[in-house]
Amino acid sequence: GENVEQHPSTLSVQEGDSAVIKCTYSDSASNYFPWYKQELGKGPQLIIDIRSNVGEKKDQRIAVTLNKTAKHFSLHITETQPEDSAVYFCAASRTTSYDKVIFGPGTSLSVIP
Amino acid sequence: GAGVSQTPSNKVTEKGKYVELRCDPISGHTALYWYRQSLGQGPEFLIYFQGTGAADDSGLPNDRFFAVRPEGSVSTLKIQRTERGDSAVYLCASSFSLAANSYNEQFFGPGTRLTVL
């Protein structure tokens, strides 16, 4: 079945350093890859996404890369700040008839001031 | 309201009881999703509604779980004969579905934390 793997499960960085989270997916028909940030007691919130026809996308301090051949995609956060501390989920989806999203297990990011 | 709301925020019940969890989607959103999130895991898809109909209920774990959306807006997830293993956060999301082959952002509610004793 469809599966998304994610690592590391926990990540601790010093404020100002970069953080990288990597994911792999199994469904070769996946063509949409969103990333979500979840803070304690809240639902996941979309922070950035990438479609299969694009290899890289950047939004201020956040960038995502996609390698469809290897079925890998990554999230890069530069100049980390304490408010970046949260759980991050990668996900994969097929944009066919609807938007069923398969989530990875999550990465708990701690940014140490 | 500004976002997806879910009630109750917390629900504690005893094994064997029946529970209902409610989701109010963003006004105008035609698509509604239920997910279950166990501790330390990502959300796991349960069921998807397009309007009033359940378009995909393949994620429901067994026949104790059922969901409805009678008027195409509010949805209720119903769990019969609850078991301790049902304890989790139940998340609801909604989106404004456009044409096929276009992804529409899902907006999540804060979830209902269900604890089965």
mmCIF file of C-alpha atoms in Angstrom:
data_model
loop_
_atom_site.group_PDB
_atom_site.id
_atom_site.type_symbol
_atom_site.label_atom_id
_atom_site.label_comp_id
_atom_site.label_asym_id
_atom_site.label_seq_id
_atom_site.Cartn_x
_atom_site.Cartn_y
_atom_site.Cartn_z
ATOM 1 C CA GLY A 1 0.000 0.000 0.000
ATOM 2 C CA GLU A 2 0.903 3.655 -0.023
ATOM 3 C CA ASN A 3 3.563 4.598 2.485
ATOM 4 C CA VAL A 4 5.567 7.686 3.395
ATOM 5 C CA GLU A 5 8.687 7.392 5.511
ATOM 6 C CA GLN A 6 10.322 10.309 7.256
ATOM 7 C CA HIS A 7 13.547 10.907 9.174
ATOM 8 C CA PRO A 8 14.852 11.911 11.551
ATOM 9 C CA SER A 9 12.073 11.388 14.071
ATOM 10 C CA THR A 10 13.587 14.050 16.326
ATOM 11 C CA LEU A 11 15.901 16.905 15.455
ATOM 12 C CA SER A 12 17.512 19.478 17.715
ATOM 13 C CA VAL A 13 19.358 22.492 16.292
ATOM 14 C CA GLN A 14 20.813 25.707 17.603
ATOM 15 C CA GLU A 15 18.979 28.890 16.748
ATOM 16 C CA GLY A 16 20.256 30.218 13.437
ATOM 17 C CA ASP A 17 21.368 26.828 12.139
ATOM 18 C CA SER A 18 19.644 24.922 9.351
ATOM 19 C CA ALA A 19 17.323 21.937 9.703
ATOM 20 C CA VAL A 20 16.753 19.257 7.086
ATOM 21 C CA ILE A 21 14.012 16.639 7.092
ATOM 22 C CA LYS A 22 13.934 13.875 4.500
ATOM 23 C CA CYS A 23 11.074 11.735 3.226
ATOM 24 C CA THR A 24 10.525 8.884 0.808
ATOM 25 C CA TYR A 25 7.273 7.672 -0.698
ATOM 26 C CA SER A 26 6.204 4.395 -2.245
ATOM 27 C CA ASP A 27 3.331 5.314 -4.608
ATOM 28 C CA SER A 28 4.874 6.249 -7.948
ATOM 29 C CA ALA A 29 1.567 7.894 -8.938
ATOM 30 C CA SER A 30 1.959 10.524 -6.210
ATOM 31 C CA ASN A 31 2.300 13.941 -7.773
ATOM 32 C CA TYR A 32 1.745 16.390 -4.933
ATOM 33 C CA PHE A 33 3.848 16.718 -1.783
ATOM 34 C CA PRO A 34 2.700 19.048 1.002
ATOM 35 C CA TRP A 35 4.525 19.740 4.246
ATOM 36 C CA TYR A 36 2.632 20.449 7.444
ATOM 37 C CA LYS A 37 3.645 22.013 10.748
ATOM 38 C CA GLN A 38 1.794 20.940 13.871
ATOM 39 C CA GLU A 39 2.079 22.819 17.129
ATOM 40 C CA LEU A 40 1.009 21.321 20.419
ATOM 41 C CA GLY A 41 -2.760 21.062 20.728
ATOM 42 C CA LYS A 42 -3.407 22.241 17.188
ATOM 43 C CA GLY A 43 -4.178 20.652 13.867
ATOM 44 C CA PRO A 44 -1.546 20.424 11.115
ATOM 45 C CA GLN A 45 -1.052 23.565 9.049
ATOM 46 C CA LEU A 46 0.253 23.610 5.496
ATOM 47 C CA ILE A 47 3.555 25.495 5.258
ATOM 48 C CA ILE A 48 4.751 24.698 1.756
ATOM 49 C CA ASP A 49 4.013 22.261 -1.042
ATOM 50 C CA ILE A 50 5.585 21.061 -4.254
ATOM 51 C CA ARG A 51 4.151 19.476 -7.371
ATOM 52 C CA SER A 52 5.792 16.731 -9.365
ATOM 53 C CA ASN A 53 6.665 18.941 -12.322
ATOM 54 C CA VAL A 54 8.951 21.061 -10.145
ATOM 55 C CA GLY A 55 12.264 20.038 -8.588
ATOM 56 C CA GLU A 56 12.613 22.798 -6.018
ATOM 57 C CA LYS A 57 10.515 25.501 -4.401
ATOM 58 C CA LYS A 58 11.461 28.196 -1.928
ATOM 59 C CA ASP A 59 9.444 30.447 0.343
ATOM 60 C CA GLN A 60 11.559 32.762 2.515
ATOM 61 C CA ARG A 61 13.443 30.510 4.972
ATOM 62 C CA ILE A 62 11.783 27.314 3.814
ATOM 63 C CA ALA A 63 12.667 25.279 0.746
ATOM 64 C CA VAL A 64 11.573 21.899 -0.550
ATOM 65 C CA THR A 65 13.261 19.647 -3.080
ATOM 66 C CA LEU A 66 11.821 16.698 -4.964
ATOM 67 C CA ASN A 67 13.530 13.816 -6.739
ATOM 68 C CA LYS A 68 10.753 11.845 -8.459
ATOM 69 C CA THR A 69 13.121 9.243 -9.851
ATOM 70 C CA ALA A 70 14.341 8.319 -6.397
ATOM 71 C CA LYS A 71 10.973 9.093 -4.762
ATOM 72 C CA HIS A 72 12.673 11.389 -2.258
ATOM 73 C CA PHE A 73 11.682 14.821 -1.074
ATOM 74 C CA SER A 74 13.139 17.098 1.577
ATOM 75 C CA LEU A 75 12.353 20.151 3.670
ATOM 76 C CA HIS A 76 15.066 22.683 4.427
ATOM 77 C CA ILE A 77 14.639 25.406 7.036
ATOM 78 C CA THR A 78 17.399 28.010 7.202
ATOM 79 C CA GLU A 79 18.139 30.498 9.979
ATOM 80 C CA THR A 80 15.976 28.571 12.399
ATOM 81 C CA GLN A 81 14.127 30.427 15.135
ATOM 82 C CA PRO A 82 12.592 29.152 18.398
ATOM 83 C CA GLU A 83 9.115 29.544 16.918
ATOM 84 C CA ASP A 84 10.039 26.946 14.303
ATOM 85 C CA SER A 85 9.912 24.333 17.077
ATOM 86 C CA ALA A 86 7.042 21.970 16.243
ATOM 87 C CA VAL A 87 6.317 18.604 14.654
ATOM 88 C CA TYR A 88 6.699 18.576 10.878
ATOM 89 C CA PHE A 89 4.944 16.094 8.617
ATOM 90 C CA CYS A 90 5.690 15.345 5.016
ATOM 91 C CA ALA A 91 2.885 13.911 2.914
ATOM 92 C CA ALA A 92 2.131 12.588 -0.547
ATOM 93 C CA SER A 93 -1.014 12.726 -2.602
ATOM 94 C CA ARG A 94 -2.392 11.894 -6.030
ATOM 95 C CA THR A 95 -4.433 14.689 -7.515
ATOM 96 C CA THR A 96 -6.819 12.457 -9.384
ATOM 97 C CA SER A 97 -10.410 12.354 -8.222
ATOM 98 C CA TYR A 98 -9.759 13.741 -4.755
ATOM 99 C CA ASP A 99 -7.044 14.653 -2.363
ATOM 100 C CA LYS A 100 -6.362 11.654 -0.082
ATOM 101 C CA VAL A 101 -3.188 12.526 1.719
ATOM 102 C CA ILE A 102 -0.739 9.981 3.114
ATOM 103 C CA PHE A 103 1.302 11.425 5.970
ATOM 104 C CA GLY A 104 4.741 10.509 7.205
ATOM 105 C CA PRO A 105 5.255 9.754 10.917
ATOM 106 C CA GLY A 106 6.573 13.226 11.709
ATOM 107 C CA THR A 107 9.753 14.946 12.870
ATOM 108 C CA SER A 108 9.845 16.758 16.178
ATOM 109 C CA LEU A 109 12.046 19.824 15.682
ATOM 110 C CA SER A 110 13.469 21.692 18.657
ATOM 111 C CA VAL A 111 15.281 24.977 18.081
ATOM 112 C CA ILE A 112 17.467 25.835 21.049
ATOM 113 C CA PRO A 113 17.839 29.568 21.726
ATOM 114 C CA GLY B 1 -16.226 30.946 11.703
ATOM 115 C CA ALA B 2 -12.711 31.520 10.538
ATOM 116 C CA GLY B 3 -11.591 27.914 10.572
ATOM 117 C CA VAL B 4 -12.583 24.307 11.069
ATOM 118 C CA SER B 5 -14.007 23.686 14.504
ATOM 119 C CA GLN B 6 -14.361 20.393 16.342
ATOM 120 C CA THR B 7 -16.304 19.508 19.428
ATOM 121 C CA PRO B 8 -15.712 18.375 22.028
ATOM 122 C CA SER B 9 -12.028 19.186 22.364
ATOM 123 C CA ASN B 10 -11.645 16.319 24.806
ATOM 124 C CA LYS B 11 -13.771 13.256 25.369
ATOM 125 C CA VAL B 12 -13.223 10.620 28.030
ATOM 126 C CA THR B 13 -15.390 7.540 27.863
ATOM 127 C CA GLU B 14 -15.475 4.007 29.169
ATOM 128 C CA LYS B 15 -14.798 0.911 27.146
ATOM 129 C CA GLY B 16 -17.940 -0.266 25.379
ATOM 130 C CA LYS B 17 -19.630 3.147 25.241
ATOM 131 C CA TYR B 18 -20.811 5.031 22.157
ATOM 132 C CA VAL B 19 -19.310 8.410 21.211
ATOM 133 C CA GLU B 20 -19.999 11.099 18.641
ATOM 134 C CA LEU B 21 -17.437 13.617 17.477
ATOM 135 C CA ARG B 22 -18.529 16.709 15.569
ATOM 136 C CA CYS B 23 -16.816 18.711 12.848
ATOM 137 C CA ASP B 24 -17.867 22.112 11.513
ATOM 138 C CA PRO B 25 -15.980 22.784 8.268
ATOM 139 C CA ILE B 26 -15.143 26.134 6.782
ATOM 140 C CA SER B 27 -18.239 27.626 5.198
ATOM 141 C CA GLY B 28 -18.457 26.766 1.512
ATOM 142 C CA HIS B 29 -16.003 23.889 1.641
ATOM 143 C CA THR B 30 -17.511 20.918 -0.150
ATOM 144 C CA ALA B 31 -14.888 18.343 0.789
ATOM 145 C CA LEU B 32 -14.490 17.035 4.340
ATOM 146 C CA TYR B 33 -12.003 14.540 5.712
ATOM 147 C CA TRP B 34 -11.596 12.650 8.966
ATOM 148 C CA TYR B 35 -8.190 11.509 10.179
ATOM 149 C CA ARG B 36 -7.009 9.696 13.299
ATOM 150 C CA GLN B 37 -3.708 10.631 14.893
ATOM 151 C CA SER B 38 -2.171 8.328 17.465
ATOM 152 C CA LEU B 39 0.539 9.582 19.806
ATOM 153 C CA GLY B 40 3.776 10.207 17.954
ATOM 154 C CA GLN B 41 2.300 9.373 14.559
ATOM 155 C CA GLY B 42 1.124 11.243 11.519
ATOM 156 C CA PRO B 43 -2.574 11.625 10.762
ATOM 157 C CA GLU B 44 -4.127 8.499 9.278
ATOM 158 C CA PHE B 45 -6.918 8.883 6.728
ATOM 159 C CA LEU B 46 -10.331 7.543 7.761
ATOM 160 C CA ILE B 47 -13.017 8.865 5.421
ATOM 161 C CA TYR B 48 -13.651 11.536 2.796
ATOM 162 C CA PHE B 49 -16.931 13.275 1.967
ATOM 163 C CA GLN B 50 -17.715 15.185 -1.185
ATOM 164 C CA GLY B 51 -20.929 16.970 -0.339
ATOM 165 C CA THR B 52 -23.254 14.636 1.523
ATOM 166 C CA GLY B 53 -21.816 11.367 0.271
ATOM 167 C CA ALA B 54 -18.882 9.379 1.576
ATOM 168 C CA ALA B 55 -16.685 9.141 -1.511
ATOM 169 C CA ASP B 56 -14.037 7.018 0.184
ATOM 170 C CA ASP B 57 -14.398 5.266 3.529
ATOM 171 C CA SER B 58 -11.522 2.852 2.991
ATOM 172 C CA GLY B 59 -9.683 4.150 6.047
ATOM 173 C CA LEU B 60 -12.365 3.281 8.584
ATOM 174 C CA PRO B 61 -10.776 0.515 10.676
ATOM 175 C CA ASN B 62 -13.917 -1.586 11.179
ATOM 176 C CA ASP B 63 -17.704 -1.444 11.270
ATOM 177 C CA ARG B 64 -17.735 0.189 14.704
ATOM 178 C CA PHE B 65 -16.784 3.425 12.974
ATOM 179 C CA PHE B 66 -19.304 5.399 10.938
ATOM 180 C CA ALA B 67 -19.542 8.984 9.749
ATOM 181 C CA VAL B 68 -22.317 11.108 8.310
ATOM 182 C CA ARG B 69 -22.683 14.493 6.686
ATOM 183 C CA PRO B 70 -26.437 14.769 6.049
ATOM 184 C CA GLU B 71 -26.591 18.341 4.774
ATOM 185 C CA GLY B 72 -23.166 18.600 3.202
ATOM 186 C CA SER B 73 -21.760 20.773 5.957
ATOM 187 C CA VAL B 74 -21.393 19.519 9.542
ATOM 188 C CA SER B 75 -20.115 15.972 9.928
ATOM 189 C CA THR B 76 -20.319 13.539 12.816
ATOM 190 C CA LEU B 77 -17.937 10.641 13.383
ATOM 191 C CA LYS B 78 -19.616 7.903 15.387
ATOM 192 C CA ILE B 79 -17.812 5.132 17.238
ATOM 193 C CA GLN B 80 -19.749 2.239 18.728
ATOM 194 C CA ARG B 81 -18.566 -0.105 21.476
ATOM 195 C CA THR B 82 -15.391 1.903 22.020
ATOM 196 C CA GLU B 83 -12.160 0.077 22.764
ATOM 197 C CA ARG B 84 -9.008 1.305 24.487
ATOM 198 C CA GLY B 85 -7.223 1.139 21.150
ATOM 199 C CA ASP B 86 -9.576 3.809 19.792
ATOM 200 C CA SER B 87 -7.861 6.383 22.011
ATOM 201 C CA ALA B 88 -6.335 9.009 19.730
ATOM 202 C CA VAL B 89 -6.823 12.527 18.430
ATOM 203 C CA TYR B 90 -9.477 12.639 15.729
ATOM 204 C CA LEU B 91 -8.811 15.392 13.214
ATOM 205 C CA CYS B 92 -11.215 16.863 10.721
ATOM 206 C CA ALA B 93 -10.184 18.832 7.636
ATOM 207 C CA SER B 94 -12.077 20.582 4.888
ATOM 208 C CA SER B 95 -11.211 21.916 1.473
ATOM 209 C CA PHE B 96 -12.873 23.769 -1.378
ATOM 210 C CA SER B 97 -12.735 21.160 -4.118
ATOM 211 C CA LEU B 98 -12.226 22.481 -7.591
ATOM 212 C CA ALA B 99 -11.674 20.395 -10.694
ATOM 213 C CA ALA B 100 -9.971 17.031 -10.636
ATOM 214 C CA ASN B 101 -6.190 17.049 -11.012
ATOM 215 C CA SER B 102 -5.844 20.148 -8.902
ATOM 216 C CA TYR B 103 -4.839 19.953 -5.294
ATOM 217 C CA ASN B 104 -6.902 21.947 -2.866
ATOM 218 C CA GLU B 105 -5.385 22.782 0.515
ATOM 219 C CA GLN B 106 -6.919 20.955 3.416
ATOM 220 C CA PHE B 107 -7.544 23.087 6.474
ATOM 221 C CA PHE B 108 -7.429 21.140 9.716
ATOM 222 C CA GLY B 109 -9.353 21.624 12.907
ATOM 223 C CA PRO B 110 -7.691 21.347 16.329
ATOM 224 C CA GLY B 111 -8.950 17.804 16.819
ATOM 225 C CA THR B 112 -10.875 15.913 19.477
ATOM 226 C CA ARG B 113 -8.763 13.974 21.937
ATOM 227 C CA LEU B 114 -10.620 10.734 22.692
ATOM 228 C CA THR B 115 -9.592 8.684 25.696
ATOM 229 C CA VAL B 116 -11.193 5.297 26.253
ATOM 230 C CA LEU B 117 -10.671 4.001 29.770
#
